[in-house]
Coordinates of C-alpha atoms (C1' of nucleotides) in Angstrom, one line a residue:
Chain A
M1 CA 5.9 104.0 -4.4
Q2 CA 6.5 100.5 -4.6
Q3 CA 4.3 99.4 -2.2
L4 CA 1.3 101.1 -4.4
K5 CA 0.1 98.4 -6.8
S6 CA -2.0 100.1 -9.2
S7 CA -0.7 102.7 -11.9
V8 CA -3.8 104.8 -10.7
H9 CA -2.8 105.1 -6.8
K10 CA 1.0 105.9 -8.5
T11 CA -0.3 108.6 -10.6
F12 CA -2.3 110.5 -7.9
A13 CA 0.5 110.0 -5.5
I14 CA 2.7 111.5 -7.5
L15 CA 0.1 114.6 -8.2
E16 CA -0.3 114.7 -4.2
Y17 CA 3.2 116.2 -4.4
F18 CA 2.7 119.4 -5.9
T19 CA 0.9 121.3 -3.1
P20 CA 0.7 125.3 -3.0
Q21 CA 3.8 125.1 -0.8
K22 CA 5.7 123.5 -3.4
P23 CA 3.9 123.7 -6.5
E24 CA 7.0 123.0 -8.8
W25 CA 8.8 119.7 -9.0
G26 CA 12.2 118.7 -10.9
V27 CA 12.4 114.8 -12.0
T28 CA 15.2 114.0 -9.8
E29 CA 13.8 115.7 -6.8
L30 CA 10.3 114.4 -7.1
A31 CA 11.7 111.0 -7.8
I32 CA 13.8 111.0 -4.5
A33 CA 10.7 112.4 -2.7
V34 CA 8.2 109.5 -3.9
G35 CA 11.3 106.9 -3.3
S36 CA 11.2 105.7 -6.7
N37 CA 13.4 105.8 -9.8
K38 CA 14.2 108.6 -11.8
S39 CA 13.0 107.2 -15.4
T40 CA 10.0 105.9 -13.6
V41 CA 8.9 109.3 -12.5
Y42 CA 10.1 110.9 -15.7
R43 CA 7.6 108.9 -17.5
F44 CA 4.7 109.6 -15.2
L45 CA 5.5 113.4 -15.6
S46 CA 6.0 113.3 -19.2
D47 CA 2.8 111.4 -19.4
L48 CA 0.9 113.8 -17.4
C49 CA 2.4 116.6 -19.6
K50 CA 0.9 115.3 -22.7
L51 CA -2.7 115.3 -21.1
D52 CA -2.2 118.8 -19.6
I53 CA -2.6 117.5 -16.2
L54 CA 1.0 118.9 -15.6
T55 CA 2.7 121.8 -17.5
K56 CA 6.4 122.0 -17.9
N57 CA 7.8 125.5 -17.0
P58 CA 10.3 126.0 -20.0
N59 CA 12.8 128.1 -18.1
S60 CA 13.1 125.9 -15.1
D61 CA 12.5 122.5 -16.7
K62 CA 10.2 121.8 -13.6
Y63 CA 6.7 120.5 -13.6
A64 CA 3.5 122.2 -12.2
L65 CA -0.3 121.4 -12.0
G66 CA -1.8 122.2 -15.5
L67 CA -5.0 123.6 -16.8
K68 CA -6.8 120.2 -17.7
L69 CA -6.9 119.3 -14.0
F70 CA -8.3 122.7 -13.1
E71 CA -10.9 121.8 -15.7
L72 CA -11.6 118.2 -14.5
G73 CA -11.6 120.1 -10.9
S74 CA -14.3 122.6 -12.1
R75 CA -16.3 119.6 -13.6
V76 CA -16.6 118.0 -10.0
S77 CA -20.6 118.4 -9.3
L78 CA -19.8 119.4 -6.1
K79 CA -19.1 122.7 -7.5
S80 CA -21.7 122.7 -10.0
A81 CA -24.3 121.6 -7.8
F82 CA -23.2 123.3 -4.8
V83 CA -21.1 126.3 -5.1
E84 CA -22.6 127.6 -8.3
K85 CA -25.9 127.6 -6.3
T86 CA -24.4 128.8 -3.1
H87 CA -21.8 131.2 -3.8
P88 CA -24.5 134.2 -4.2
E89 CA -25.5 133.7 -0.7
L90 CA -22.4 133.5 0.7
E91 CA -21.9 136.8 -0.9
S92 CA -24.8 138.5 0.7
V93 CA -24.2 137.4 4.0
A94 CA -20.5 138.3 3.6
K95 CA -21.9 141.5 2.5
D96 CA -24.1 141.7 5.5
I97 CA -21.7 140.6 8.4
T98 CA -18.8 142.5 6.9
E99 CA -16.5 139.2 7.8
T100 CA -15.1 136.5 5.7
V101 CA -17.7 133.7 5.0
H102 CA -16.7 130.1 4.6
I103 CA -19.1 127.1 3.7
A104 CA -17.4 123.6 4.4
V105 CA -18.4 119.7 4.4
L106 CA -17.4 116.8 6.5
K107 CA -14.8 114.7 5.1
K108 CA -14.0 111.8 7.6
D109 CA -12.8 113.8 10.6
Q110 CA -11.9 116.8 8.8
I111 CA -13.6 119.8 7.4
F112 CA -13.2 120.5 3.7
Y113 CA -13.6 124.1 2.7
V114 CA -15.9 124.2 -0.7
D115 CA -16.3 128.1 -1.2
K116 CA -15.4 131.3 0.7
V117 CA -16.2 134.9 0.1
E118 CA -13.7 137.3 1.8
S119 CA -14.2 140.1 3.9
P120 CA -13.9 143.6 2.2
Q121 CA -11.9 144.8 5.0
G122 CA -8.1 144.6 4.8
L123 CA -7.4 142.5 7.9
K124 CA -8.9 138.9 7.2
I125 CA -8.7 135.4 7.4
S126 CA -6.1 133.5 5.1
S127 CA -7.4 130.2 4.0
Q128 CA -7.7 128.0 0.9
I129 CA -10.5 126.6 -1.0
G130 CA -10.0 122.9 -1.3
S131 CA -8.1 122.3 1.8
Y132 CA -9.1 120.6 5.3
N133 CA -9.0 121.6 8.6
P134 CA -9.3 119.6 12.1
A135 CA -13.3 119.3 13.0
Y136 CA -12.7 119.2 16.5
A137 CA -11.2 122.9 16.7
T138 CA -13.0 125.1 14.3
A139 CA -16.9 126.3 14.9
L140 CA -17.6 124.8 11.3
G141 CA -16.4 121.3 12.4
K142 CA -18.0 121.4 15.5
V143 CA -21.4 122.2 14.1
L144 CA -20.9 119.4 11.8
L145 CA -19.9 116.9 14.3
S146 CA -23.0 118.1 16.5
Y147 CA -25.5 117.0 14.1
L148 CA -24.2 113.6 13.2
P149 CA -26.2 110.5 14.3
E150 CA -25.7 110.1 17.8
N151 CA -23.3 106.6 17.7
Q152 CA -21.3 108.3 14.6
Q153 CA -20.6 111.2 16.3
K154 CA -19.3 109.2 19.3
E155 CA -17.1 107.4 17.3
T156 CA -16.0 110.3 15.5
A157 CA -15.3 112.1 18.8
K158 CA -13.4 108.8 20.3
K159 CA -11.5 108.4 17.1
L160 CA -10.2 112.2 17.1
L161 CA -9.5 112.5 21.1
R162 CA -8.3 109.5 22.0
S163 CA -5.1 109.1 20.4
D164 CA -1.8 110.6 20.6
A165 CA -3.0 112.7 17.4
V166 CA -4.8 115.4 19.2
T167 CA -2.9 119.1 18.2
A168 CA -3.9 121.6 20.9
Y169 CA -3.5 124.5 18.4
T170 CA -4.1 127.1 21.1
K171 CA -4.6 127.3 24.9
N172 CA -8.5 127.2 24.1
T173 CA -8.7 124.0 22.1
I174 CA -10.7 121.3 23.0
T175 CA -8.9 118.3 23.9
K176 CA -10.6 116.0 26.1
Q177 CA -13.4 113.9 24.6
K178 CA -15.9 114.6 27.5
N179 CA -15.5 118.7 26.9
L180 CA -15.7 117.9 23.4
L181 CA -19.2 115.7 23.7
K182 CA -20.7 118.3 26.0
A183 CA -19.7 121.2 23.5
L184 CA -21.5 119.3 20.7
D185 CA -24.6 119.1 22.9
E186 CA -24.8 122.6 23.5
I187 CA -24.1 123.5 20.0
K188 CA -26.9 121.3 18.9
Q189 CA -29.3 123.0 21.7
N190 CA -28.2 126.5 20.4
G191 CA -28.4 125.9 16.9
Y192 CA -24.6 127.5 16.3
A193 CA -21.2 127.0 17.3
I194 CA -18.4 129.5 18.6
D195 CA -14.7 129.1 18.2
R196 CA -13.1 131.6 20.0
E197 CA -9.3 131.2 19.1
E198 CA -9.8 127.5 19.3
Y199 CA -7.8 126.8 16.4
E200 CA -5.9 130.0 16.0
L201 CA -5.0 132.9 18.4
G202 CA -6.7 136.1 17.4
L203 CA -9.5 134.1 15.1
I204 CA -12.9 133.8 16.4
C205 CA -15.7 132.0 14.1
V206 CA -19.1 131.7 14.2
A207 CA -21.1 128.6 12.3
V208 CA -24.3 127.3 11.7
P209 CA -25.3 124.3 10.0
I210 CA -26.9 123.3 6.7
F211 CA -29.3 120.9 6.4
N212 CA -30.6 119.0 3.0
Q213 CA -34.3 118.4 2.2
E214 CA -33.9 115.0 4.0
G215 CA -33.2 116.9 7.0
N216 CA -29.5 115.7 7.2
V217 CA -26.5 118.3 7.9
V218 CA -24.8 118.5 4.6
A219 CA -22.4 121.4 5.4
S220 CA -21.9 124.5 7.4
L221 CA -21.8 128.1 7.1
S222 CA -19.4 130.4 9.2
A223 CA -18.0 134.0 9.5
S224 CA -14.8 134.5 10.8
G225 CA -12.7 137.5 11.7
P226 CA -10.2 138.9 14.2
A227 CA -10.8 138.9 17.7
N228 CA -10.3 142.1 18.3
R229 CA -13.1 143.3 16.4
F230 CA -15.6 140.8 17.1
E231 CA -18.0 142.2 19.5
E232 CA -19.7 139.7 21.6
K233 CA -22.9 141.8 21.8
E234 CA -23.0 141.3 17.6
V235 CA -22.9 137.2 17.9
T236 CA -26.7 137.1 17.9
R237 CA -27.1 139.1 14.6
Y238 CA -24.1 137.1 12.9
V239 CA -26.1 134.0 14.0
T240 CA -29.5 135.2 12.6
T241 CA -27.8 136.6 9.2
L242 CA -25.9 133.1 8.9
K243 CA -29.1 131.1 9.8
K244 CA -30.9 133.2 6.7
G245 CA -28.1 132.5 4.6
A246 CA -28.4 128.9 5.7
N247 CA -32.0 128.7 4.9
A248 CA -31.6 130.2 1.6
I249 CA -28.8 127.7 0.6
Q250 CA -30.9 124.6 2.1
N251 CA -33.7 126.0 -0.5
K252 CA -31.2 125.8 -3.2
I253 CA -29.4 122.1 -2.8
G254 CA -32.3 119.8 -2.6
Y255 CA -31.6 116.4 -1.5
F256 CA -27.5 117.3 -2.1
K257 CA -25.4 114.7 -0.2
P258 CA -21.6 115.6 -0.1
Chain B
M20 CA -8.7 102.0 -25.1
Q21 CA -6.7 99.3 -26.1
Q22 CA -4.4 101.8 -28.4
L23 CA -3.9 103.7 -25.5
K24 CA -0.3 102.5 -24.2
S25 CA 0.3 103.8 -20.6
S26 CA -1.9 103.5 -17.6
V27 CA -1.9 107.2 -17.0
H28 CA -3.6 108.0 -20.1
K29 CA -6.2 105.4 -19.7
T30 CA -6.9 106.7 -16.4
F31 CA -7.4 110.4 -17.6
A32 CA -9.1 109.0 -20.7
I33 CA -11.8 107.5 -18.5
L34 CA -12.0 110.4 -16.3
E35 CA -12.9 112.5 -19.5
Y36 CA -16.0 110.6 -19.7
F37 CA -17.4 112.4 -16.5
T38 CA -18.9 115.7 -18.1
P39 CA -21.4 118.0 -16.9
Q40 CA -23.7 116.6 -19.3
K41 CA -23.3 113.1 -18.2
P42 CA -21.6 113.3 -14.7
E43 CA -22.7 109.4 -13.5
W44 CA -21.5 106.4 -14.8
G45 CA -22.0 102.9 -14.6
V46 CA -19.3 100.3 -14.8
T47 CA -21.0 98.6 -17.8
E48 CA -22.2 101.5 -19.8
L49 CA -18.6 103.2 -19.5
A50 CA -16.9 99.7 -20.7
I51 CA -19.0 99.9 -23.7
A52 CA -18.5 103.8 -24.2
V53 CA -14.5 103.5 -23.9
G54 CA -14.6 100.1 -25.6
S55 CA -12.7 98.0 -22.6
N56 CA -13.6 95.0 -20.8
K57 CA -15.9 95.4 -17.9
S58 CA -13.6 94.3 -15.3
T59 CA -10.6 96.4 -16.4
V60 CA -13.1 99.6 -16.1
Y61 CA -14.3 98.4 -13.0
R62 CA -10.9 98.2 -11.2
F63 CA -10.2 101.7 -12.6
L64 CA -13.1 103.0 -11.2
S65 CA -12.7 101.2 -7.9
D66 CA -9.0 102.3 -7.7
L67 CA -10.3 106.2 -8.3
C68 CA -13.0 105.7 -5.7
K69 CA -10.6 104.6 -3.0
L70 CA -8.6 107.8 -3.7
D71 CA -11.8 109.8 -3.9
I72 CA -11.1 111.0 -7.4
L73 CA -14.6 109.2 -8.0
T74 CA -17.3 108.7 -5.5
K75 CA -20.0 106.1 -5.8
N76 CA -23.4 106.9 -5.4
P77 CA -24.8 104.1 -2.8
N78 CA -28.0 104.5 -4.5
S79 CA -27.5 104.1 -7.9
D80 CA -24.0 102.2 -7.9
K81 CA -23.1 104.9 -10.3
Y82 CA -20.1 106.8 -10.5
A83 CA -19.0 110.6 -10.1
L84 CA -16.1 113.1 -9.9
G85 CA -15.1 113.4 -6.4
L86 CA -14.0 115.7 -3.7
K87 CA -10.2 115.0 -4.2
L88 CA -10.5 116.1 -7.9
F89 CA -12.0 119.3 -6.7
E90 CA -9.0 119.5 -4.5
L91 CA -6.9 118.9 -6.9
G92 CA -8.4 121.5 -9.5
S93 CA -8.2 124.0 -6.6
R94 CA -4.5 123.4 -6.1
V95 CA -3.9 124.7 -10.0
S96 CA -1.6 127.8 -9.5
L97 CA -3.8 129.0 -12.4
K98 CA -6.4 129.4 -9.7
S99 CA -4.3 130.5 -6.9
A100 CA -2.1 133.0 -9.0
F101 CA -5.0 134.2 -11.1
V102 CA -8.6 133.7 -9.8
E103 CA -7.9 134.6 -6.2
K104 CA -6.4 137.9 -7.1
T105 CA -8.6 138.7 -10.2
H106 CA -12.0 137.7 -8.8
P107 CA -12.7 140.9 -7.1
E108 CA -11.9 142.9 -10.0
L109 CA -14.5 140.8 -11.9
E110 CA -17.0 141.3 -9.1
S111 CA -16.5 145.2 -9.5
V112 CA -16.8 145.2 -13.1
A113 CA -20.2 143.1 -12.9
K114 CA -21.6 145.1 -10.3
D115 CA -21.0 148.3 -12.6
I116 CA -22.2 146.6 -15.8
T117 CA -24.7 144.6 -14.1
E118 CA -24.1 142.1 -16.8
T119 CA -22.4 138.8 -16.4
V120 CA -18.7 139.4 -16.6
H121 CA -16.0 136.4 -18.1
I122 CA -12.2 135.8 -17.9
A123 CA -10.8 133.8 -20.2
V124 CA -7.3 132.5 -21.5
L125 CA -6.4 131.2 -25.1
K126 CA -5.8 127.3 -25.1
K127 CA -4.7 126.6 -28.7
D128 CA -7.6 127.5 -30.9
Q129 CA -10.1 127.9 -28.1
I130 CA -10.6 130.0 -25.3
F131 CA -11.0 128.4 -21.9
Y132 CA -13.1 130.2 -19.2
V133 CA -11.1 130.6 -16.1
D134 CA -13.7 132.7 -14.1
K135 CA -16.8 134.4 -14.1
V136 CA -19.3 136.5 -12.0
E137 CA -23.0 136.3 -13.2
S138 CA -25.3 139.3 -13.8
P139 CA -27.6 140.0 -10.6
Q140 CA -30.3 140.1 -13.4
G141 CA -32.6 137.2 -13.8
L142 CA -32.1 136.9 -17.7
K143 CA -28.2 136.0 -18.1
I144 CA -25.8 133.8 -20.0
S145 CA -25.3 130.3 -18.8
S146 CA -21.3 129.1 -19.2
Q147 CA -19.2 126.7 -17.4
I148 CA -15.9 127.6 -15.7
G149 CA -13.4 125.2 -17.0
S150 CA -15.1 124.9 -20.3
Y151 CA -14.1 125.6 -24.0
N152 CA -15.7 127.6 -26.5
P153 CA -14.2 128.4 -30.2
A154 CA -11.9 131.6 -30.5
Y155 CA -13.1 132.6 -33.7
A156 CA -16.8 133.1 -33.0
T157 CA -16.6 134.8 -29.4
A158 CA -15.3 138.7 -28.5
L159 CA -13.0 137.2 -25.5
G160 CA -11.6 135.0 -28.4
K161 CA -11.1 137.2 -30.9
V162 CA -9.5 139.9 -28.7
L163 CA -6.9 137.1 -27.5
L164 CA -6.3 136.3 -31.3
S165 CA -5.8 139.7 -32.3
Y166 CA -3.2 140.3 -30.1
L167 CA -1.1 137.5 -30.9
P168 CA 2.4 137.9 -32.8
E169 CA 1.5 138.1 -36.4
N170 CA 2.8 134.8 -37.5
Q171 CA 1.4 133.0 -34.7
Q172 CA -2.3 134.8 -35.7
K173 CA -1.9 133.8 -39.3
E174 CA -1.3 130.6 -38.3
T175 CA -4.1 130.2 -36.1
A176 CA -6.2 131.7 -38.3
K177 CA -5.7 129.6 -40.9
K178 CA -5.8 126.4 -39.1
L179 CA -9.2 127.7 -37.8
L180 CA -11.0 128.6 -40.6
R181 CA -9.2 126.5 -43.7
S182 CA -10.8 123.2 -42.9
D183 CA -13.8 121.6 -43.2
A184 CA -14.1 122.4 -39.2
V185 CA -15.6 125.8 -39.4
T186 CA -19.1 125.9 -37.9
A187 CA -21.3 128.9 -38.8
Y188 CA -22.7 128.8 -35.3
T189 CA -25.1 131.7 -36.4
K190 CA -25.7 133.8 -39.8
N191 CA -23.3 136.5 -38.1
T192 CA -20.3 134.1 -37.5
I193 CA -17.0 134.8 -39.3
T194 CA -16.2 131.9 -41.3
K195 CA -14.1 133.5 -44.0
Q196 CA -10.2 133.8 -43.2
K197 CA -9.9 137.2 -44.8
N198 CA -12.9 138.4 -42.9
L199 CA -11.3 137.1 -39.6
L200 CA -7.8 138.9 -40.0
K201 CA -9.6 142.4 -41.0
A202 CA -11.7 141.8 -37.9
L203 CA -8.9 140.9 -35.7
D204 CA -6.8 144.1 -37.2
E205 CA -9.6 146.6 -36.2
I206 CA -10.0 144.9 -32.9
K207 CA -6.3 145.7 -32.0
Q208 CA -6.7 149.1 -33.4
N209 CA -9.9 149.6 -31.1
G210 CA -8.6 147.8 -28.1
Y211 CA -11.7 145.7 -27.9
A212 CA -13.9 143.2 -29.5
I213 CA -17.7 143.0 -30.0
D214 CA -19.5 139.9 -30.7
R215 CA -22.7 140.3 -32.1
E216 CA -24.9 137.3 -32.0
E217 CA -21.9 135.3 -33.7
Y218 CA -21.9 132.3 -31.5
E219 CA -25.2 132.5 -30.2
L220 CA -28.3 134.3 -31.5
G221 CA -29.4 136.9 -28.9
L222 CA -26.1 137.0 -27.3
I223 CA -23.7 139.9 -27.4
C224 CA -20.5 140.3 -25.9
V225 CA -17.9 143.0 -25.4
A226 CA -14.2 141.8 -24.6
V227 CA -10.9 143.6 -23.7
P228 CA -7.3 142.3 -23.7
I229 CA -5.3 141.9 -20.5
F230 CA -1.7 142.1 -20.5
N231 CA 0.8 140.9 -18.2
Q232 CA 4.1 143.0 -17.2
E233 CA 5.9 142.0 -20.1
G234 CA 3.4 143.4 -22.4
N235 CA 1.6 140.0 -23.5
V236 CA -1.8 139.2 -24.0
V237 CA -2.4 136.6 -21.1
A238 CA -6.2 136.8 -20.7
S239 CA -9.2 138.6 -21.8
L240 CA -12.2 140.0 -19.9
S241 CA -15.7 140.7 -20.9
A242 CA -19.3 141.6 -20.4
S243 CA -22.3 139.7 -22.3
G244 CA -25.8 139.9 -22.1
P245 CA -29.1 139.4 -23.8
A246 CA -29.0 141.6 -27.3
N247 CA -32.4 143.0 -26.3
R248 CA -31.2 145.0 -23.4
F249 CA -27.5 145.7 -24.8
E250 CA -27.8 149.3 -25.7
E251 CA -25.5 150.1 -28.6
K252 CA -24.8 153.6 -26.7
E253 CA -23.9 151.9 -23.6
V254 CA -20.8 150.1 -25.4
T255 CA -18.4 153.0 -24.7
R256 CA -19.4 152.9 -21.3
Y257 CA -18.9 149.0 -21.1
V258 CA -15.3 149.2 -22.6
T259 CA -14.4 151.8 -20.5
T260 CA -15.4 149.7 -17.5
L261 CA -13.8 146.4 -18.8
K262 CA -10.3 148.3 -19.4
K263 CA -10.5 149.7 -16.2
G264 CA -11.0 146.4 -14.8
A265 CA -7.9 144.9 -17.1
N266 CA -5.8 147.1 -15.8
A267 CA -6.5 146.6 -12.1
I268 CA -5.8 143.1 -12.8
Q269 CA -2.7 143.8 -15.0
N270 CA -1.1 145.0 -11.5
K271 CA -2.1 142.0 -9.7
I272 CA -1.0 139.5 -11.9
G273 CA 2.8 140.4 -12.5
Y274 CA 4.3 137.9 -15.2
F275 CA 1.9 135.7 -15.3
K276 CA 1.8 133.2 -18.5
P277 CA -1.1 130.9 -19.1
Chain C
dT7 C1' 39.2 125.1 -21.5
dT8 C1' 38.8 121.0 -18.9
dT9 C1' 36.6 118.7 -15.4
dC10 C1' 32.9 118.3 -12.5
dA11 C1' 28.3 117.7 -10.7
dC12 C1' 24.3 118.6 -11.8
dT13 C1' 20.4 118.1 -14.3
dG14 C1' 16.3 115.8 -18.0
dT15 C1' 16.0 112.1 -21.3
dT16 C1' 16.5 107.4 -23.8
dT17 C1' 17.3 102.8 -23.9
dT18 C1' 16.8 97.6 -22.7
dA19 C1' 16.2 93.3 -20.5
dT20 C1' 13.5 91.7 -16.8
dA21 C1' 9.7 92.0 -13.4
dT22 C1' 5.3 93.0 -12.4
dA23 C1' 1.1 94.7 -13.2
dA24 C1' -2.6 95.3 -16.4
dT25 C1' -6.2 92.3 -18.9
dG26 C1' -10.8 89.9 -20.2
dA27 C1' -13.2 85.6 -20.2
dA28 C1' -15.8 83.5 -17.3
dA29 C1' -18.3 82.8 -12.8
dC30 C1' -20.5 84.8 -8.8
dA31 C1' -23.3 87.8 -6.6
dG32 C1' -27.0 90.6 -5.8
dT33 C1' -31.2 93.3 -7.9
dG34 C1' -35.7 93.9 -9.8
dT35 C1' -39.0 92.2 -13.2
dT36 C1' -41.9 89.6 -15.3
Chain D
dA15 C1' -38.9 80.5 -10.9
dA16 C1' -36.7 82.2 -14.7
dC17 C1' -34.9 86.1 -16.7
dA18 C1' -32.2 90.1 -17.7
dC19 C1' -29.7 93.0 -15.9
dT20 C1' -26.7 95.1 -12.9
dG21 C1' -21.6 95.5 -10.1
dT22 C1' -17.9 92.4 -8.4
dT23 C1' -14.3 88.4 -8.0
dT24 C1' -10.9 85.3 -9.8
dC25 C1' -6.6 83.5 -12.7
dA26 C1' -4.0 82.1 -16.6
dT27 C1' -1.9 85.1 -20.4
dT28 C1' 0.0 88.7 -21.9
dA29 C1' 1.9 93.3 -22.4
dT30 C1' 3.0 97.1 -19.9
dA31 C1' 5.8 99.2 -15.9
dT32 C1' 10.1 99.1 -14.2
dA33 C1' 15.1 100.6 -12.8
dA34 C1' 20.2 100.4 -14.5
dA35 C1' 22.6 102.5 -17.1
dA36 C1' 23.9 105.2 -20.9
dC37 C1' 23.4 109.5 -23.1
dA38 C1' 22.8 114.4 -23.5
dG39 C1' 22.8 119.4 -22.0
dT40 C1' 23.7 123.0 -18.5
dG41 C1' 26.1 125.8 -15.2
dA42 C1' 30.1 126.6 -12.1
dA43 C1' 34.7 125.8 -10.5
dA44 C1' 39.7 124.8 -10.9

DNA sequence: TTTCACTGTTTTATATAATGAAACAGTGTT
DNA sequence: AACACTGTTTCATTATATAAAACAGTGAAA
């Protein structure tokens, strides 16, 4: 905390601690977590409460993210310019494929889930809108990477798979730079990507790119479901449906850039 | 700006200027709007950009709300604890009624739109999730008011309709305290509210309450559509469907408090 | 009850970061 | 080429953020 210079940084550093895993914090524990003084953190929390960015649970005296933040989040034009337009298409794709459908954008070397429509079936993928996943281990991410400008793609692939930061989520995860670049090449030729349990065992995912009117990839669209009911012969049908959806979305988003 | 003491307040005061109506701001114009120095505002915007709370449009050099804010907004437990659970119910109600369906909570004297599912029909209501509307002029709001504890209800009604702040949005808007209290009484007896073009000409809306497991109203559910296709004899069917939906939602949200 | 350990909150002198005027650096226009 | 308009950087001055300590309220254990 002390190394962060501006109050703006400090403010959002504090808000970052409020995650779905730990949505409630008391003053003392949060002060310890951020490595700052109790009264300093108290003032932040108290100020944020006045603005409804946080709310205080009157029973536990603990703080949680508040309505105002939800409101501000809803204002993000990504949402108004994107989700409002694209959501109906996701729904129609999900209805057709009867699996969970996601739309994601690339954010540095991760994919960011912008929206989803869940499978009507009981067994389905759990995911969180507004969260991140590694690009190299997901169909959504591989599609986005494969359509990057060549130099940028190599750079990202290098950065991704050079260091000690590579995680092999399953035995199928691509961990070698050479293999990734080869896979990306194939994806670009095929026009779609498959993730066969590369990120999570039992989870298969098919994804296609979404272009804007300038011809740049801006997002990707996927269907994902349990491996056991994911019929190999159905992949073609999935891709066709996804592409139809991606096409419809392209016509709606115009020159959108993520 | 100068009267706001803490940086936290200043930060969110600046973010408040980014609305759906004006989602992009340049440094200079925003500095004038907030009544502060150009370089001060620049530092705020620049800091917020580093955190992805804002993004800078490289073409126009203007700033807009960014992905990070969307992410934080998505974390608000209102959403994870509420929307994720209730959205499927809204969908099924919307499908049944074939009009736009909203769910809202009471926030002081205004209703706050938490989620919606749009009518599949071409002509439909435009609204913005995460925005506010007056409680006394909407079906959603009147339902929420009618189930408040009596003292709280009177207080709110007084505050609402005493001052010079009362707006008669249409000729049907309730503007007298006595009339409002009488209307709220009827609504509580009937179990639903109707807004016949009280907020917007041509717009009719039916709403029912949603209770939590403690028996308190926590939200309201509505169907709204153009007056010309809103058949009077259908209201009973709408109410039945809405109540069924509200009931399903109640069973999912447990002890949720807004 | 009394003590203890633990919360959240308020106060205060001190240190540190926020401020705004001015200069700078780009841009497109006349 | 001069102008008017952006966004950006600099820096001395000022005002706010900081952390230690005291305070207050809670619940559990001796």
